[in-house]
Amino acid sequence: MKLPVSTEWLLHCAATLAQLESGATASAAQLAGYYDLPAPYLAKQLQALVRAGVLSATTGPRGGFRLGRPASEITLLQIVEAVDGASPPYECREIRQQGRGALPPEQCLRTCVIAEKMADAHEAWRRSLAGVSLADILTTLPSTAVPRTRSILTGTPVKPHN
C-alpha cells in the first residue's frame, strides 16, 4: 500500500503539535518551515484534520492549529483516514471469471481467496494504526525533542539540563 506524501506530512505535523504546551498553536507557515514543506499546500491538507476533529484551528495574529482533543485520544488511523479515507486499497474485480482461464460461476460462489487475504491484511494494518496514539508516539521521542520543538515553534529558548 502506498499512501500520498501528504499523509507523512500530516502524521508528523500532528505529532509536532502534540509536543506543544496545552493550548499553544502553530501556524501552517510555522509547520511548513519546520519541515521545509510548501505552506499553501500544507495549510489545505491540515484542514482535513480540522474537519475530522483531530485538529482545531483559530484565526487571527496568534491563530494556528492545535490538537482537537488530547493526544491520547488521537490515533494514527484517525489521522490517516482523515487524509486518505477509509476505503480498502484492494478491490477484487473477479478476474478469476474472465479470459481463457475463466472459472465457471459455480466455482466462484465463495469469496476470492486473494480478496479475502488482502482484506485480512488491510484490517490488520488498520488495527495496528488504531492501537497507536499520538501520546504513544511522544513517549518514544528523545528527551530533548519536546523542548527543541517548542523552542523552534514558539521562539522560547531551550533550558539547559543541569
mmCIF file with all atom_site columns, C-alpha atoms in Angstrom:
data_model
loop_
_atom_site.group_PDB
_atom_site.id
_atom_site.type_symbol
_atom_site.label_atom_id
_atom_site.label_alt_id
_atom_site.label_comp_id
_atom_site.label_asym_id
_atom_site.label_entity_id
_atom_site.label_seq_id
_atom_site.pdbx_PDB_ins_code
_atom_site.Cartn_x
_atom_site.Cartn_y
_atom_site.Cartn_z
_atom_site.occupancy
_atom_site.B_iso_or_equiv
_atom_site.pdbx_formal_charge
_atom_site.auth_seq_id
_atom_site.auth_comp_id
_atom_site.auth_asym_id
_atom_site.auth_atom_id
_atom_site.pdbx_PDB_model_num
ATOM 1   C CA . MET A 1 1   ? 0.000   0.000   0.000   1.00 0.00 ? 1   MET A CA 1
ATOM 2   C CA . LYS A 1 2   ? 1.352   3.394   -0.940  1.00 0.00 ? 2   LYS A CA 1
ATOM 3   C CA . LEU A 1 3   ? -0.003  6.485   0.767   1.00 0.00 ? 3   LEU A CA 1
ATOM 4   C CA . PRO A 1 4   ? 0.329   10.024  -0.568  1.00 0.00 ? 4   PRO A CA 1
ATOM 5   C CA . VAL A 1 5   ? 3.282   12.065  0.693   1.00 0.00 ? 5   VAL A CA 1
ATOM 6   C CA . SER A 1 6   ? 0.814   14.415  2.398   1.00 0.00 ? 6   SER A CA 1
ATOM 7   C CA . THR A 1 7   ? -0.056  11.591  4.804   1.00 0.00 ? 7   THR A CA 1
ATOM 8   C CA . GLU A 1 8   ? 3.509   11.595  6.099   1.00 0.00 ? 8   GLU A CA 1
ATOM 9   C CA . TRP A 1 9   ? 3.377   15.380  6.444   1.00 0.00 ? 9   TRP A CA 1
ATOM 10  C CA . LEU A 1 10  ? 0.183   15.321  8.475   1.00 0.00 ? 10  LEU A CA 1
ATOM 11  C CA . LEU A 1 11  ? 1.288   12.481  10.731  1.00 0.00 ? 11  LEU A CA 1
ATOM 12  C CA . HIS A 1 12  ? 4.442   14.437  11.567  1.00 0.00 ? 12  HIS A CA 1
ATOM 13  C CA . CYS A 1 13  ? 2.600   17.747  11.952  1.00 0.00 ? 13  CYS A CA 1
ATOM 14  C CA . ALA A 1 14  ? 0.079   16.193  14.341  1.00 0.00 ? 14  ALA A CA 1
ATOM 15  C CA . ALA A 1 15  ? 2.910   14.655  16.380  1.00 0.00 ? 15  ALA A CA 1
ATOM 16  C CA . THR A 1 16  ? 4.636   18.043  16.405  1.00 0.00 ? 16  THR A CA 1
ATOM 17  C CA . LEU A 1 17  ? 1.503   19.816  17.610  1.00 0.00 ? 17  LEU A CA 1
ATOM 18  C CA . ALA A 1 18  ? 1.173   17.176  20.344  1.00 0.00 ? 18  ALA A CA 1
ATOM 19  C CA . GLN A 1 19  ? 4.541   18.372  21.679  1.00 0.00 ? 19  GLN A CA 1
ATOM 20  C CA . LEU A 1 20  ? 3.342   21.932  22.296  1.00 0.00 ? 20  LEU A CA 1
ATOM 21  C CA . GLU A 1 21  ? 2.094   23.233  25.633  1.00 0.00 ? 21  GLU A CA 1
ATOM 22  C CA . SER A 1 22  ? -1.644  22.794  26.132  1.00 0.00 ? 22  SER A CA 1
ATOM 23  C CA . GLY A 1 23  ? -3.492  25.493  24.210  1.00 0.00 ? 23  GLY A CA 1
ATOM 24  C CA . ALA A 1 24  ? -0.458  26.574  22.183  1.00 0.00 ? 24  ALA A CA 1
ATOM 25  C CA . THR A 1 25  ? -0.822  26.771  18.421  1.00 0.00 ? 25  THR A CA 1
ATOM 26  C CA . ALA A 1 26  ? 1.423   26.658  15.397  1.00 0.00 ? 26  ALA A CA 1
ATOM 27  C CA . SER A 1 27  ? 0.523   28.154  12.042  1.00 0.00 ? 27  SER A CA 1
ATOM 28  C CA . ALA A 1 28  ? 0.664   26.280  8.783   1.00 0.00 ? 28  ALA A CA 1
ATOM 29  C CA . ALA A 1 29  ? 3.604   28.512  7.840   1.00 0.00 ? 29  ALA A CA 1
ATOM 30  C CA . GLN A 1 30  ? 5.471   27.563  11.032  1.00 0.00 ? 30  GLN A CA 1
ATOM 31  C CA . LEU A 1 31  ? 4.844   23.855  10.468  1.00 0.00 ? 31  LEU A CA 1
ATOM 32  C CA . ALA A 1 32  ? 5.828   24.188  6.810   1.00 0.00 ? 32  ALA A CA 1
ATOM 33  C CA . GLY A 1 33  ? 9.060   25.914  7.827   1.00 0.00 ? 33  GLY A CA 1
ATOM 34  C CA . TYR A 1 34  ? 9.744   23.300  10.484  1.00 0.00 ? 34  TYR A CA 1
ATOM 35  C CA . TYR A 1 35  ? 9.682   20.556  7.831   1.00 0.00 ? 35  TYR A CA 1
ATOM 36  C CA . ASP A 1 36  ? 10.585  22.587  4.713   1.00 0.00 ? 36  ASP A CA 1
ATOM 37  C CA . LEU A 1 37  ? 7.200   21.929  3.088   1.00 0.00 ? 37  LEU A CA 1
ATOM 38  C CA . PRO A 1 38  ? 5.080   24.110  0.779   1.00 0.00 ? 38  PRO A CA 1
ATOM 39  C CA . ALA A 1 39  ? 2.942   26.198  3.166   1.00 0.00 ? 39  ALA A CA 1
ATOM 40  C CA . PRO A 1 40  ? -0.172  26.739  0.981   1.00 0.00 ? 40  PRO A CA 1
ATOM 41  C CA . TYR A 1 41  ? -0.493  23.036  0.197   1.00 0.00 ? 41  TYR A CA 1
ATOM 42  C CA . LEU A 1 42  ? 0.171   22.036  3.805   1.00 0.00 ? 42  LEU A CA 1
ATOM 43  C CA . ALA A 1 43  ? -2.469  24.505  5.033   1.00 0.00 ? 43  ALA A CA 1
ATOM 44  C CA . LYS A 1 44  ? -5.007  22.909  2.713   1.00 0.00 ? 44  LYS A CA 1
ATOM 45  C CA . GLN A 1 45  ? -4.074  19.424  3.944   1.00 0.00 ? 45  GLN A CA 1
ATOM 46  C CA . LEU A 1 46  ? -4.272  20.459  7.612   1.00 0.00 ? 46  LEU A CA 1
ATOM 47  C CA . GLN A 1 47  ? -7.912  21.410  7.026   1.00 0.00 ? 47  GLN A CA 1
ATOM 48  C CA . ALA A 1 48  ? -8.700  17.712  6.522   1.00 0.00 ? 48  ALA A CA 1
ATOM 49  C CA . LEU A 1 49  ? -7.560  17.105  10.099  1.00 0.00 ? 49  LEU A CA 1
ATOM 50  C CA . VAL A 1 50  ? -9.684  20.010  11.314  1.00 0.00 ? 50  VAL A CA 1
ATOM 51  C CA . ARG A 1 51  ? -12.762 18.586  9.546   1.00 0.00 ? 51  ARG A CA 1
ATOM 52  C CA . ALA A 1 52  ? -12.090 15.225  11.225  1.00 0.00 ? 52  ALA A CA 1
ATOM 53  C CA . GLY A 1 53  ? -11.783 16.845  14.676  1.00 0.00 ? 53  GLY A CA 1
ATOM 54  C CA . VAL A 1 54  ? -8.147  15.776  15.020  1.00 0.00 ? 54  VAL A CA 1
ATOM 55  C CA . LEU A 1 55  ? -7.040  19.428  14.987  1.00 0.00 ? 55  LEU A CA 1
ATOM 56  C CA . SER A 1 56  ? -8.753  22.689  15.753  1.00 0.00 ? 56  SER A CA 1
ATOM 57  C CA . ALA A 1 57  ? -7.887  25.940  14.051  1.00 0.00 ? 57  ALA A CA 1
ATOM 58  C CA . THR A 1 58  ? -8.054  29.512  15.269  1.00 0.00 ? 58  THR A CA 1
ATOM 59  C CA . THR A 1 59  ? -7.703  32.667  13.226  1.00 0.00 ? 59  THR A CA 1
ATOM 60  C CA . GLY A 1 60  ? -6.021  35.946  13.990  1.00 0.00 ? 60  GLY A CA 1
ATOM 61  C CA . PRO A 1 61  ? -2.469  37.038  14.723  1.00 0.00 ? 61  PRO A CA 1
ATOM 62  C CA . ARG A 1 62  ? -1.962  34.327  17.360  1.00 0.00 ? 62  ARG A CA 1
ATOM 63  C CA . GLY A 1 63  ? -4.007  31.781  15.468  1.00 0.00 ? 63  GLY A CA 1
ATOM 64  C CA . GLY A 1 64  ? -2.955  28.465  14.144  1.00 0.00 ? 64  GLY A CA 1
ATOM 65  C CA . PHE A 1 65  ? -3.518  24.785  14.671  1.00 0.00 ? 65  PHE A CA 1
ATOM 66  C CA . ARG A 1 66  ? -3.582  22.694  17.820  1.00 0.00 ? 66  ARG A CA 1
ATOM 67  C CA . LEU A 1 67  ? -4.829  19.257  18.722  1.00 0.00 ? 67  LEU A CA 1
ATOM 68  C CA . GLY A 1 68  ? -8.606  18.988  18.735  1.00 0.00 ? 68  GLY A CA 1
ATOM 69  C CA . ARG A 1 69  ? -8.559  16.580  21.680  1.00 0.00 ? 69  ARG A CA 1
ATOM 70  C CA . PRO A 1 70  ? -5.931  15.019  23.960  1.00 0.00 ? 70  PRO A CA 1
ATOM 71  C CA . ALA A 1 71  ? -3.023  13.246  22.251  1.00 0.00 ? 71  ALA A CA 1
ATOM 72  C CA . SER A 1 72  ? -4.046  10.013  23.976  1.00 0.00 ? 72  SER A CA 1
ATOM 73  C CA . GLU A 1 73  ? -7.374  10.132  22.095  1.00 0.00 ? 73  GLU A CA 1
ATOM 74  C CA . ILE A 1 74  ? -5.919  10.645  18.601  1.00 0.00 ? 74  ILE A CA 1
ATOM 75  C CA . THR A 1 75  ? -4.742  7.527   16.795  1.00 0.00 ? 75  THR A CA 1
ATOM 76  C CA . LEU A 1 76  ? -2.568  7.240   13.743  1.00 0.00 ? 76  LEU A CA 1
ATOM 77  C CA . LEU A 1 77  ? -5.507  5.571   11.988  1.00 0.00 ? 77  LEU A CA 1
ATOM 78  C CA . GLN A 1 78  ? -7.715  8.615   12.607  1.00 0.00 ? 78  GLN A CA 1
ATOM 79  C CA . ILE A 1 79  ? -5.093  10.844  11.001  1.00 0.00 ? 79  ILE A CA 1
ATOM 80  C CA . VAL A 1 80  ? -4.564  8.541   8.021   1.00 0.00 ? 80  VAL A CA 1
ATOM 81  C CA . GLU A 1 81  ? -8.293  8.147   7.436   1.00 0.00 ? 81  GLU A CA 1
ATOM 82  C CA . ALA A 1 82  ? -8.875  11.905  7.720   1.00 0.00 ? 82  ALA A CA 1
ATOM 83  C CA . VAL A 1 83  ? -6.452  12.398  4.846   1.00 0.00 ? 83  VAL A CA 1
ATOM 84  C CA . ASP A 1 84  ? -6.865  9.272   2.755   1.00 0.00 ? 84  ASP A CA 1
ATOM 85  C CA . GLY A 1 85  ? -10.306 7.944   3.659   1.00 0.00 ? 85  GLY A CA 1
ATOM 86  C CA . ALA A 1 86  ? -11.187 4.504   4.947   1.00 0.00 ? 86  ALA A CA 1
ATOM 87  C CA . SER A 1 87  ? -11.597 2.656   1.652   1.00 0.00 ? 87  SER A CA 1
ATOM 88  C CA . PRO A 1 88  ? -9.642  -0.562  1.371   1.00 0.00 ? 88  PRO A CA 1
ATOM 89  C CA . PRO A 1 89  ? -6.730  -0.270  -1.062  1.00 0.00 ? 89  PRO A CA 1
ATOM 90  C CA . TYR A 1 90  ? -7.553  -3.538  -2.830  1.00 0.00 ? 90  TYR A CA 1
ATOM 91  C CA . GLU A 1 91  ? -10.647 -4.114  -4.898  1.00 0.00 ? 91  GLU A CA 1
ATOM 92  C CA . CYS A 1 92  ? -11.305 -7.560  -6.307  1.00 0.00 ? 92  CYS A CA 1
ATOM 93  C CA . ARG A 1 93  ? -12.636 -7.360  -9.862  1.00 0.00 ? 93  ARG A CA 1
ATOM 94  C CA . GLU A 1 94  ? -13.252 -11.124 -10.112 1.00 0.00 ? 94  GLU A CA 1
ATOM 95  C CA . ILE A 1 95  ? -10.734 -11.646 -12.892 1.00 0.00 ? 95  ILE A CA 1
ATOM 96  C CA . ARG A 1 96  ? -10.772 -15.316 -11.995 1.00 0.00 ? 96  ARG A CA 1
ATOM 97  C CA . GLN A 1 97  ? -14.000 -15.413 -14.040 1.00 0.00 ? 97  GLN A CA 1
ATOM 98  C CA . GLN A 1 98  ? -12.520 -13.700 -17.108 1.00 0.00 ? 98  GLN A CA 1
ATOM 99  C CA . GLY A 1 99  ? -10.375 -14.643 -20.053 1.00 0.00 ? 99  GLY A CA 1
ATOM 100 C CA . ARG A 1 100 ? -9.325  -18.072 -21.312 1.00 0.00 ? 100 ARG A CA 1
ATOM 101 C CA . GLY A 1 101 ? -8.742  -19.261 -17.746 1.00 0.00 ? 101 GLY A CA 1
ATOM 102 C CA . ALA A 1 102 ? -12.197 -18.201 -16.506 1.00 0.00 ? 102 ALA A CA 1
ATOM 103 C CA . LEU A 1 103 ? -13.662 -20.392 -13.820 1.00 0.00 ? 103 LEU A CA 1
ATOM 104 C CA . PRO A 1 104 ? -17.341 -21.269 -14.102 1.00 0.00 ? 104 PRO A CA 1
ATOM 105 C CA . PRO A 1 105 ? -19.621 -19.211 -11.808 1.00 0.00 ? 105 PRO A CA 1
ATOM 106 C CA . GLU A 1 106 ? -20.475 -22.264 -9.660  1.00 0.00 ? 106 GLU A CA 1
ATOM 107 C CA . GLN A 1 107 ? -16.771 -22.480 -8.699  1.00 0.00 ? 107 GLN A CA 1
ATOM 108 C CA . CYS A 1 108 ? -16.779 -18.848 -7.612  1.00 0.00 ? 108 CYS A CA 1
ATOM 109 C CA . LEU A 1 109 ? -19.534 -18.902 -5.015  1.00 0.00 ? 109 LEU A CA 1
ATOM 110 C CA . ARG A 1 110 ? -17.017 -18.325 -2.212  1.00 0.00 ? 110 ARG A CA 1
ATOM 111 C CA . THR A 1 111 ? -15.176 -15.013 -1.914  1.00 0.00 ? 111 THR A CA 1
ATOM 112 C CA . CYS A 1 112 ? -11.944 -14.959 -3.870  1.00 0.00 ? 112 CYS A CA 1
ATOM 113 C CA . VAL A 1 113 ? -9.155  -16.161 -1.565  1.00 0.00 ? 113 VAL A CA 1
ATOM 114 C CA . ILE A 1 114 ? -6.865  -13.353 -2.748  1.00 0.00 ? 114 ILE A CA 1
ATOM 115 C CA . ALA A 1 115 ? -9.511  -10.732 -1.961  1.00 0.00 ? 115 ALA A CA 1
ATOM 116 C CA . GLU A 1 116 ? -10.021 -12.380 1.420   1.00 0.00 ? 116 GLU A CA 1
ATOM 117 C CA . LYS A 1 117 ? -6.297  -12.288 2.267   1.00 0.00 ? 117 LYS A CA 1
ATOM 118 C CA . MET A 1 118 ? -5.968  -8.684  1.087   1.00 0.00 ? 118 MET A CA 1
ATOM 119 C CA . ALA A 1 119 ? -8.925  -7.700  3.289   1.00 0.00 ? 119 ALA A CA 1
ATOM 120 C CA . ASP A 1 120 ? -7.322  -9.505  6.239   1.00 0.00 ? 120 ASP A CA 1
ATOM 121 C CA . ALA A 1 121 ? -4.071  -7.595  5.668   1.00 0.00 ? 121 ALA A CA 1
ATOM 122 C CA . HIS A 1 122 ? -5.887  -4.275  5.429   1.00 0.00 ? 122 HIS A CA 1
ATOM 123 C CA . GLU A 1 123 ? -7.753  -4.961  8.659   1.00 0.00 ? 123 GLU A CA 1
ATOM 124 C CA . ALA A 1 124 ? -4.511  -5.905  10.451  1.00 0.00 ? 124 ALA A CA 1
ATOM 125 C CA . TRP A 1 125 ? -2.942  -2.649  9.214   1.00 0.00 ? 125 TRP A CA 1
ATOM 126 C CA . ARG A 1 126 ? -5.953  -0.658  10.480  1.00 0.00 ? 126 ARG A CA 1
ATOM 127 C CA . ARG A 1 127 ? -5.848  -2.392  13.887  1.00 0.00 ? 127 ARG A CA 1
ATOM 128 C CA . SER A 1 128 ? -2.141  -1.650  14.189  1.00 0.00 ? 128 SER A CA 1
ATOM 129 C CA . LEU A 1 129 ? -2.592  2.071   13.458  1.00 0.00 ? 129 LEU A CA 1
ATOM 130 C CA . ALA A 1 130 ? -5.686  2.272   15.673  1.00 0.00 ? 130 ALA A CA 1
ATOM 131 C CA . GLY A 1 131 ? -3.585  0.926   18.544  1.00 0.00 ? 131 GLY A CA 1
ATOM 132 C CA . VAL A 1 132 ? -1.080  3.795   18.441  1.00 0.00 ? 132 VAL A CA 1
ATOM 133 C CA . SER A 1 133 ? -1.957  7.257   19.747  1.00 0.00 ? 133 SER A CA 1
ATOM 134 C CA . LEU A 1 134 ? -0.033  10.488  19.434  1.00 0.00 ? 134 LEU A CA 1
ATOM 135 C CA . ALA A 1 135 ? 0.665   10.167  23.161  1.00 0.00 ? 135 ALA A CA 1
ATOM 136 C CA . ASP A 1 136 ? 2.300   6.802   22.454  1.00 0.00 ? 136 ASP A CA 1
ATOM 137 C CA . ILE A 1 137 ? 4.485   8.446   19.818  1.00 0.00 ? 137 ILE A CA 1
ATOM 138 C CA . LEU A 1 138 ? 5.560   11.138  22.288  1.00 0.00 ? 138 LEU A CA 1
ATOM 139 C CA . THR A 1 139 ? 6.777   8.532   24.775  1.00 0.00 ? 139 THR A CA 1
ATOM 140 C CA . THR A 1 140 ? 9.285   7.249   22.229  1.00 0.00 ? 140 THR A CA 1
ATOM 141 C CA . LEU A 1 141 ? 10.882  10.624  21.440  1.00 0.00 ? 141 LEU A CA 1
ATOM 142 C CA . PRO A 1 142 ? 14.285  11.542  22.864  1.00 0.00 ? 142 PRO A CA 1
ATOM 143 C CA . SER A 1 143 ? 14.071  13.740  25.979  1.00 0.00 ? 143 SER A CA 1
ATOM 144 C CA . THR A 1 144 ? 15.410  16.721  24.021  1.00 0.00 ? 144 THR A CA 1
ATOM 145 C CA . ALA A 1 145 ? 12.760  16.543  21.276  1.00 0.00 ? 145 ALA A CA 1
ATOM 146 C CA . VAL A 1 146 ? 9.845   18.271  23.006  1.00 0.00 ? 146 VAL A CA 1
ATOM 147 C CA . PRO A 1 147 ? 11.844  21.241  24.368  1.00 0.00 ? 147 PRO A CA 1
ATOM 148 C CA . ARG A 1 148 ? 13.541  21.623  20.982  1.00 0.00 ? 148 ARG A CA 1
ATOM 149 C CA . THR A 1 149 ? 10.222  21.563  19.107  1.00 0.00 ? 149 THR A CA 1
ATOM 150 C CA . ARG A 1 150 ? 8.668   24.071  21.496  1.00 0.00 ? 150 ARG A CA 1
ATOM 151 C CA . SER A 1 151 ? 11.684  26.336  21.170  1.00 0.00 ? 151 SER A CA 1
ATOM 152 C CA . ILE A 1 152 ? 11.628  26.287  17.383  1.00 0.00 ? 152 ILE A CA 1
ATOM 153 C CA . LEU A 1 153 ? 7.887   26.814  17.054  1.00 0.00 ? 153 LEU A CA 1
ATOM 154 C CA . THR A 1 154 ? 7.336   29.282  19.888  1.00 0.00 ? 154 THR A CA 1
ATOM 155 C CA . GLY A 1 155 ? 10.680  31.074  19.940  1.00 0.00 ? 155 GLY A CA 1
ATOM 156 C CA . THR A 1 156 ? 11.338  30.288  23.589  1.00 0.00 ? 156 THR A CA 1
ATOM 157 C CA . PRO A 1 157 ? 14.896  29.199  24.316  1.00 0.00 ? 157 PRO A CA 1
ATOM 158 C CA . VAL A 1 158 ? 15.571  25.651  25.423  1.00 0.00 ? 158 VAL A CA 1
ATOM 159 C CA . LYS A 1 159 ? 16.560  25.486  29.075  1.00 0.00 ? 159 LYS A CA 1
ATOM 160 C CA . PRO A 1 160 ? 19.848  23.626  29.533  1.00 0.00 ? 160 PRO A CA 1
ATOM 161 C CA . HIS A 1 161 ? 19.815  20.456  31.613  1.00 0.00 ? 161 HIS A CA 1
ATOM 162 C CA . ASN A 1 162 ? 21.955  20.587  34.753  1.00 0.00 ? 162 ASN A CA 1
#
